[in-house]
Amino acid sequence: MTIALAQLSAEVQAAVAATRERVAALHAELPRNQLVVWTAGNVSERVTLPEGSEVPGLLVIKPSGVSYDELSAQNMVVCTLDGAKIVDGTPDSLVPSSDTAAHAYVYAHMAEVGGVVHTHSTYATAWAARGEEIPCVLTMMGDEFGGPVPVGPFAIIGDDSIGRGIVETLSGHRSPAVLMQNHGPFTIGTDARAAVKAAVMVEEVARTVHVSRQLGEPLPIPQQSIDSLYDRYQNVYGQRSHG
Amino acid sequence: MTIALAQLSAEVQAAVAATRERVAALHAELPRNQLVVWTAGNVSERVTLPEGSEVPGLLVIKPSGVSYDELSAQNMVVCTLDGAKIVDGTPDSLVPSSDTAAHAYVYAHMAEVGGVVHTHSTYATAWAARGEEIPCVLTMMGDEFGGPVPVGPFAIIGDDSIGRGIVETLSGHRSPAVLMQNHGPFTIGTDARAAVKAAVMVEEVARTVHVSRQLGEPLPIPQQSIDSLYDRYQNVYGQRSHG
Amino acid sequence: MTIALAQLSAEVQAAVAATRERVAALHAELPRNQLVVWTAGNVSERVTLPEGSEVPGLLVIKPSGVSYDELSAQNMVVCTLDGAKIVDGTPDSLVPSSDTAAHAYVYAHMAEVGGVVHTHSTYATAWAARGEEIPCVLTMMGDEFGGPVPVGPFAIIGDDSIGRGIVETLSGHRSPAVLMQNHGPFTIGTDARAAVKAAVMVEEVARTVHVSRQLGEPLPIPQQSIDSLYDRYQNVYGQRSHG
Amino acid sequence: MTIALAQLSAEVQAAVAATRERVAALHAELPRNQLVVWTAGNVSERVTLPEGSEVPGLLVIKPSGVSYDELSAQNMVVCTLDGAKIVDGTPDSLVPSSDTAAHAYVYAHMAEVGGVVHTHSTYATAWAARGEEIPCVLTMMGDEFGGPVPVGPFAIIGDDSIGRGIVETLSGHRSPAVLMQNHGPFTIGTDARAAVKAAVMVEEVARTVHVSRQLGEPLPIPQQSIDSLYDRYQNVYGQRSHG
């Protein structure tokens, strides 16, 4: 089933337009932070709908197979959470990212999540290929992840097993990032910007811990210190960025 | 033997001009994706000739020894598939890439190939130097390569042994990339853009699997899942790019 | 306690303005040299105050959580050495970097230090995560560091333990860089530019020695040669840069 | 002793001016190819003097401690081969690179050399720190280096031991690059551009062979094939660049 954007209320249309601008702009952070090559990787954001909207839930996501240079608010694709495309005047040939079902599953099952990012960033994917979590041996991991970065199950495109794997791994976990086995990282946040930040940070810690372990064993951080770092970062500093 | 471009039909000249534009533009992807240094690496494309053309087959390729900043449609070199240069007004000092014979051999023996790329990209060449195929341990490898990336024989410039090695390794193989031993990757595609994408992807998977294996053994993906990923990517998504 | 910049003397205001310009400009060197991601990392400089100033000591530092693209002289934050913010017309929402206390501690206890830099640069942080000093096996390390780069204690934000760890490790040491365990490098200099240079150089030597050691053991440099390199670089060449 | 440029013949002045332009422009290749950080690294070129010139030999080289962004033809420094600065109107504070004596020694003792480059590029310096030559396991090494890249002796600034080490290692050797132990690569060429190319290529092969060896042993190339690659590249292709 497809829905025409033009038939939705002006408020919904405005919310969609603003989300598209944000999501298009945030995609530029992926190549800039060397998290993606070619057309791989995608960012999505849940549209904040007015109370009692005529649609149950919408997300904005990257079109499939379009290069990063060509992304704009205009070619971001709008979908319902069951993955149906919203018809909106973008070229008919643009279809949502092949990972849309996984993003939609996360939004449908984690009410607090407003943004999702997926990449194949090198170091995070390298840990994922071994099915090995990243141990918490850096103070910045204590701040940002509150412990190790967990691994999610092996799952391939075709049913909702990727989405389920993400949700089951991250529900109740401090980490906003999961390393899907043999696949790559998915990150979540209260909005798309927070999820992009988590995608940048998971690659950073994946790389640094990898490099550290190449020549020996990094020193563990006591659990109490990890808790202290995480509490301070999340509570004293709230949603503020590191630095 | 040399042929003058000006003596060919207007249709052939137009096809050559369009191919030169594409090939020149695609060369920019090689440094941008950090696949080449200095003047190394080259992209070629087969010219799609009108039925019953007066020439049996043409390719457009990078001139030898010209830096990436100076490449333009004007200095792309046109050759017949037996490597003879088409005289066309470009400076006499421009000669086709020293790898032209290998490209031409591929076009002459693989009718479905419309584009060929050669680089010395670091990680792919590192596997090639050990003569070791890249195992299929990433879902994106299932999508793009349908299995491991194979190694081709040791061969040096001077006869058609490089071209033969590429053709013998890739004929009937799912992978669009071959790692020529001690040398580097060659990739093929239905057109030059697809071959460039394969060159980007082979370096990406070479790097990620390398990094993963540095700290342990990546988990294998069951053959059935590889088949499923490859079938879906090639058949459901067709020639569409990942993401 | 907060102090209003406008109430300070014109001379102090001019010194603050000049320092802000320098510190804002130097922040650009951190992403440019790939020492930071997202909003991590920070540069500070001690304000050179006129004799008998009404304030005992001031520093200029990066605001917390602002991205590198958005940094300007206007949004640099001014603080006293006890970390109190100087009210100066910048948006109220801008607060100094969460690492300000550590910077301030260094200025308060090391009179010769005029600039401090902190990053989580990958290779330096990797050594820090193992709590392992970088051995002096490169002539450029002899020049710049005069020996190994030392490790500082494990310490977390919340009291002055990070600042104390930096001061205790670097006091009387030739190296302008310390690798704080599980955390990352802090560097010092006579001004912010010298501290930024040290941050660039510590990552460079951390990376090069890491890479060298991956395939064997780097050859030691005799102590006498290290002394000779360091003396010449510091005394003959003075504060001049390498190259 | 210093000599004033203005007192030399118009022909010499013109040759100096042209060399300065080239050397300034070529310095941009060092950061662009990620061979240097901060102000490290330097390129020089021998000035081609008219027959019977009043000066025995001149070179143009980078000023010491000037950042890459600020280099221009105007601030390149002119020296005699015994290292005396030519007074020429550039600011008095500009002095030639601290590596000038090594460059000058090479020009004085290798008549065929017209350009010299020195960097601390990461992978080449990592091999140098172990005092280990780079084995010839890549066809591009056969082309460019004609065999392994050799190691030069440990030597420090202060006398002519660096220059002597370069000359003794490279005289009669096919390789245009030497890895000075614990120090870094020096490369030579018939002109500065050829020496810069060799600096780019030595880092490329140092990195690729390093990466290859991290996971096993690269396959050797038979000596006969190395000879064949080198002969063809040097003789058939002459000074032409690879690609």
CSV table of C-alpha atoms in Angstrom, one decimal, chain A:
chain,number,residue,atom,x,y,z
A,1,MET,CA,0.0,0.0,0.0
A,2,THR,CA,1.3,3.5,-0.8
A,3,ILE,CA,0.0,6.8,0.7
A,4,ALA,CA,0.3,10.2,-1.0
A,5,LEU,CA,2.1,12.8,1.1
A,6,ALA,CA,0.0,15.5,-0.4
A,7,GLN,CA,-3.1,14.0,1.3
A,8,LEU,CA,-1.7,14.2,4.8
A,9,SER,CA,-2.3,17.3,7.0
A,10,ALA,CA,-0.1,20.4,6.7
A,11,GLU,CA,1.3,19.7,10.1
A,12,VAL,CA,2.4,16.2,9.1
A,13,GLN,CA,3.8,17.5,5.9
A,14,ALA,CA,5.8,20.1,7.7
A,15,ALA,CA,7.2,17.6,10.2
A,16,VAL,CA,8.2,15.3,7.3
A,17,ALA,CA,9.9,18.2,5.5
A,18,ALA,CA,12.0,19.2,8.6
A,19,THR,CA,13.0,15.6,9.2
A,20,ARG,CA,14.1,15.2,5.6
A,21,GLU,CA,16.4,18.2,5.9
A,22,ARG,CA,18.0,16.8,9.1
A,23,VAL,CA,18.4,13.3,7.7
A,24,ALA,CA,19.9,14.5,4.4
A,25,ALA,CA,22.4,16.7,6.3
A,26,LEU,CA,23.4,14.0,8.7
A,27,HIS,CA,24.2,11.6,5.9
A,28,ALA,CA,27.2,13.8,5.1
A,29,GLU,CA,28.7,12.8,8.5
A,30,LEU,CA,29.1,9.2,7.4
A,31,PRO,CA,31.7,9.7,4.5
A,32,ARG,CA,33.2,12.6,6.4
A,33,ASN,CA,34.0,10.3,9.3
A,34,GLN,CA,35.1,7.5,6.9
A,35,LEU,CA,32.3,5.2,8.0
A,36,VAL,CA,31.1,4.2,4.6
A,37,VAL,CA,32.2,3.7,1.0
A,38,TRP,CA,30.2,3.9,-2.2
A,39,THR,CA,26.5,3.9,-1.4
A,40,ALA,CA,26.7,1.8,1.8
A,41,GLY,CA,25.3,2.9,5.1
A,42,ASN,CA,22.1,4.7,6.1
A,43,VAL,CA,20.6,7.1,8.6
A,44,SER,CA,16.9,7.3,9.5
A,45,GLU,CA,14.8,9.4,11.8
A,46,ARG,CA,11.3,8.9,13.2
A,47,VAL,CA,9.0,11.8,12.3
A,48,THR,CA,7.6,13.5,15.3
A,49,LEU,CA,3.9,13.5,14.5
A,50,PRO,CA,1.3,15.7,16.0
A,51,GLU,CA,-1.1,14.1,18.6
A,52,GLY,CA,-3.8,12.1,16.9
A,53,SER,CA,-2.3,12.1,13.5
A,54,GLU,CA,-4.0,10.2,10.7
A,55,VAL,CA,-0.8,8.1,10.2
A,56,PRO,CA,0.4,5.8,12.9
A,57,GLY,CA,4.2,6.3,12.4
A,58,LEU,CA,6.6,7.5,9.8
A,59,LEU,CA,10.3,7.4,9.2
A,60,VAL,CA,12.6,9.2,6.8
A,61,ILE,CA,15.5,7.2,5.3
A,62,LYS,CA,18.2,7.2,2.6
A,63,PRO,CA,17.2,6.0,-0.9
A,64,SER,CA,18.8,2.8,-2.0
A,65,GLY,CA,21.8,3.0,-4.3
A,66,VAL,CA,22.2,6.8,-4.4
A,67,SER,CA,25.7,8.1,-3.9
A,68,TYR,CA,26.5,10.4,-1.0
A,69,ASP,CA,27.2,13.4,-3.3
A,70,GLU,CA,23.7,13.2,-4.7
A,71,LEU,CA,21.7,13.0,-1.4
A,72,SER,CA,19.4,15.9,-0.6
A,73,ALA,CA,16.3,16.5,1.4
A,74,GLN,CA,14.3,16.0,-1.8
A,75,ASN,CA,15.4,12.4,-2.4
A,76,MET,CA,15.1,11.2,1.2
A,77,VAL,CA,12.4,8.5,1.2
A,78,VAL,CA,9.4,8.6,3.6
A,79,CYS,CA,7.9,5.3,4.8
A,80,THR,CA,5.4,4.1,7.3
A,81,LEU,CA,6.8,1.9,10.1
A,82,ASP,CA,5.6,-1.2,8.2
A,83,GLY,CA,7.9,-0.1,5.3
A,84,ALA,CA,5.3,1.1,2.8
A,85,LYS,CA,6.6,4.0,0.8
A,86,ILE,CA,4.9,7.4,1.0
A,87,VAL,CA,4.3,8.7,-2.5
A,88,ASP,CA,5.6,12.2,-2.5
A,89,GLY,CA,6.8,13.4,-5.9
A,90,THR,CA,10.3,12.0,-5.6
A,91,PRO,CA,11.3,10.0,-8.7
A,92,ASP,CA,9.5,6.7,-8.8
A,93,SER,CA,12.8,4.9,-9.2
A,94,LEU,CA,13.9,5.9,-5.7
A,95,VAL,CA,13.2,3.1,-3.3
A,96,PRO,CA,14.1,3.1,0.4
A,97,SER,CA,17.3,1.6,1.6
A,98,SER,CA,17.3,-2.2,1.6
A,99,ASP,CA,17.8,-1.9,5.4
A,100,THR,CA,14.5,-0.1,6.0
A,101,ALA,CA,12.8,-3.1,7.5
A,102,ALA,CA,15.4,-3.3,10.2
A,103,HIS,CA,15.1,0.4,11.0
A,104,ALA,CA,11.3,0.2,11.1
A,105,TYR,CA,11.3,-2.8,13.4
A,106,VAL,CA,13.4,-0.8,15.9
A,107,TYR,CA,11.1,2.2,15.9
A,108,ALA,CA,8.1,-0.1,16.2
A,109,HIS,CA,9.5,-1.9,19.3
A,110,MET,CA,11.6,0.8,21.1
A,111,ALA,CA,9.5,3.8,21.8
A,112,GLU,CA,12.4,5.9,23.1
A,113,VAL,CA,14.4,5.6,19.9
A,114,GLY,CA,14.1,8.5,17.5
A,115,GLY,CA,17.1,7.7,15.2
A,116,VAL,CA,18.9,4.7,13.8
A,117,VAL,CA,22.1,4.4,11.8
A,118,HIS,CA,23.7,1.5,10.0
A,119,THR,CA,27.2,1.3,8.6
A,120,HIS,CA,29.9,-1.3,7.7
A,121,SER,CA,32.6,0.8,9.3
A,122,THR,CA,35.9,-1.1,9.2
A,123,TYR,CA,36.9,-1.7,12.8
A,124,ALA,CA,33.4,-2.2,14.2
A,125,THR,CA,32.6,-4.7,11.4
A,126,ALA,CA,35.9,-6.5,12.1
A,127,TRP,CA,34.8,-7.2,15.7
A,128,ALA,CA,31.4,-8.2,14.4
A,129,ALA,CA,33.0,-10.7,11.9
A,130,ARG,CA,34.6,-12.4,14.9
A,131,GLY,CA,31.3,-12.2,16.9
A,132,GLU,CA,33.4,-10.5,19.7
A,133,GLU,CA,32.2,-7.7,21.9
A,134,ILE,CA,34.5,-4.7,22.4
A,135,PRO,CA,35.7,-4.6,26.0
A,136,CYS,CA,35.4,-1.4,28.0
A,137,VAL,CA,39.0,-0.3,28.4
A,138,LEU,CA,38.8,3.4,27.6
A,139,THR,CA,37.3,6.1,29.7
A,140,MET,CA,35.5,7.4,26.6
A,141,MET,CA,33.8,4.0,26.4
A,142,GLY,CA,32.7,4.4,30.0
A,143,ASP,CA,31.2,7.8,29.1
A,144,GLU,CA,29.5,6.9,25.9
A,145,PHE,CA,28.7,3.2,26.2
A,146,GLY,CA,28.7,2.5,29.9
A,147,GLY,CA,30.5,-0.8,29.3
A,148,PRO,CA,31.3,-3.1,26.5
A,149,VAL,CA,29.7,-2.8,23.0
A,150,PRO,CA,27.6,-6.0,22.6
A,151,VAL,CA,27.3,-8.4,19.7
A,152,GLY,CA,23.9,-9.2,18.1
A,153,PRO,CA,23.0,-12.5,16.4
A,154,PHE,CA,23.8,-13.6,12.8
A,155,ALA,CA,20.8,-12.7,10.7
A,156,ILE,CA,20.3,-12.0,7.0
A,157,ILE,CA,17.9,-9.8,5.1
A,158,GLY,CA,14.5,-11.3,4.2
A,159,ASP,CA,12.5,-11.4,7.4
A,160,ASP,CA,12.5,-9.4,10.6
A,161,SER,CA,15.5,-11.2,12.1
A,162,ILE,CA,17.9,-8.3,11.9
A,163,GLY,CA,15.4,-5.9,13.5
A,164,ARG,CA,14.7,-8.4,16.2
A,165,GLY,CA,18.3,-9.0,16.9
A,166,ILE,CA,19.0,-5.3,17.3
A,167,VAL,CA,16.0,-4.8,19.7
A,168,GLU,CA,16.7,-7.9,21.8
A,169,THR,CA,20.4,-6.9,22.2
A,170,LEU,CA,19.9,-3.3,23.0
A,171,SER,CA,16.8,-3.4,25.1
A,172,GLY,CA,17.8,-2.6,28.6
A,173,HIS,CA,21.5,-2.3,27.6
A,174,ARG,CA,23.5,0.9,28.2
A,175,SER,CA,25.2,0.7,24.8
A,176,PRO,CA,23.6,2.6,21.9
A,177,ALA,CA,25.5,0.4,19.5
A,178,VAL,CA,25.2,-3.3,18.6
A,179,LEU,CA,27.7,-5.2,16.4
A,180,MET,CA,25.5,-7.5,14.3
A,181,GLN,CA,27.6,-10.7,13.7
A,182,ASN,CA,29.3,-10.9,10.3
A,183,HIS,CA,27.4,-7.8,9.3
A,184,GLY,CA,28.2,-4.5,11.0
A,185,PRO,CA,27.1,-1.9,13.6
A,186,PHE,CA,23.6,-0.5,14.1
A,187,THR,CA,23.3,2.4,16.5
A,188,ILE,CA,20.3,4.1,18.1
A,189,GLY,CA,19.6,7.5,19.7
A,190,THR,CA,16.9,9.8,20.8
A,191,ASP,CA,17.2,11.4,17.4
A,192,ALA,CA,19.2,10.8,14.2
A,193,ARG,CA,22.0,13.1,15.4
A,194,ALA,CA,22.5,11.0,18.6
A,195,ALA,CA,22.5,7.8,16.5
A,196,VAL,CA,25.1,9.3,14.1
A,197,LYS,CA,27.3,10.3,17.0
A,198,ALA,CA,27.0,6.7,18.4
A,199,ALA,CA,28.1,5.4,14.9
A,200,VAL,CA,31.1,7.7,14.9
A,201,MET,CA,32.0,6.7,18.5
A,202,VAL,CA,31.6,3.0,18.0
A,203,GLU,CA,34.1,3.0,15.1
A,204,GLU,CA,36.5,5.2,17.2
A,205,VAL,CA,36.5,2.8,20.1
A,206,ALA,CA,36.5,-0.3,17.9
A,207,ARG,CA,39.6,1.1,16.2
A,208,THR,CA,41.4,2.2,19.3
A,209,VAL,CA,40.8,-1.0,21.3
A,210,HIS,CA,41.8,-3.0,18.2
A,211,VAL,CA,45.1,-1.1,17.9
A,212,SER,CA,45.8,-1.4,21.6
A,213,ARG,CA,45.2,-5.1,21.7
A,214,GLN,CA,47.5,-5.7,18.7
A,215,LEU,CA,50.5,-5.4,20.9
A,216,GLY,CA,49.3,-6.8,24.2
A,217,GLU,CA,46.3,-6.7,26.5
A,218,PRO,CA,44.6,-3.4,27.4
A,219,LEU,CA,44.1,-2.8,31.1
A,220,PRO,CA,40.6,-3.3,32.4
A,221,ILE,CA,38.7,-0.4,34.0
A,222,PRO,CA,37.1,-1.3,37.3
A,223,GLN,CA,33.3,-1.7,37.1
A,224,GLN,CA,32.8,1.0,39.7
A,225,SER,CA,34.8,3.5,37.7
A,226,ILE,CA,32.8,2.6,34.6
A,227,ASP,CA,29.6,3.2,36.5
A,228,SER,CA,30.9,6.5,37.7
A,229,LEU,CA,31.9,7.7,34.3
A,230,TYR,CA,28.6,6.6,32.8
A,231,ASP,CA,26.5,8.1,35.5
A,232,ARG,CA,28.3,11.4,35.4
A,233,TYR,CA,28.3,11.6,31.6
A,234,GLN,CA,24.6,10.8,31.3
A,235,ASN,CA,23.3,12.6,34.4
A,236,VAL,CA,25.6,15.5,35.1
A,237,TYR,CA,26.3,16.3,31.5
A,238,GLY,CA,23.0,14.8,30.2
A,239,GLN,CA,22.8,14.7,26.4
A,240,ARG,CA,25.9,16.9,26.0
A,241,SER,CA,28.6,15.8,23.7
A,242,HIS,CA,32.1,14.8,24.8
A,243,GLY,CA,34.9,17.3,24.8
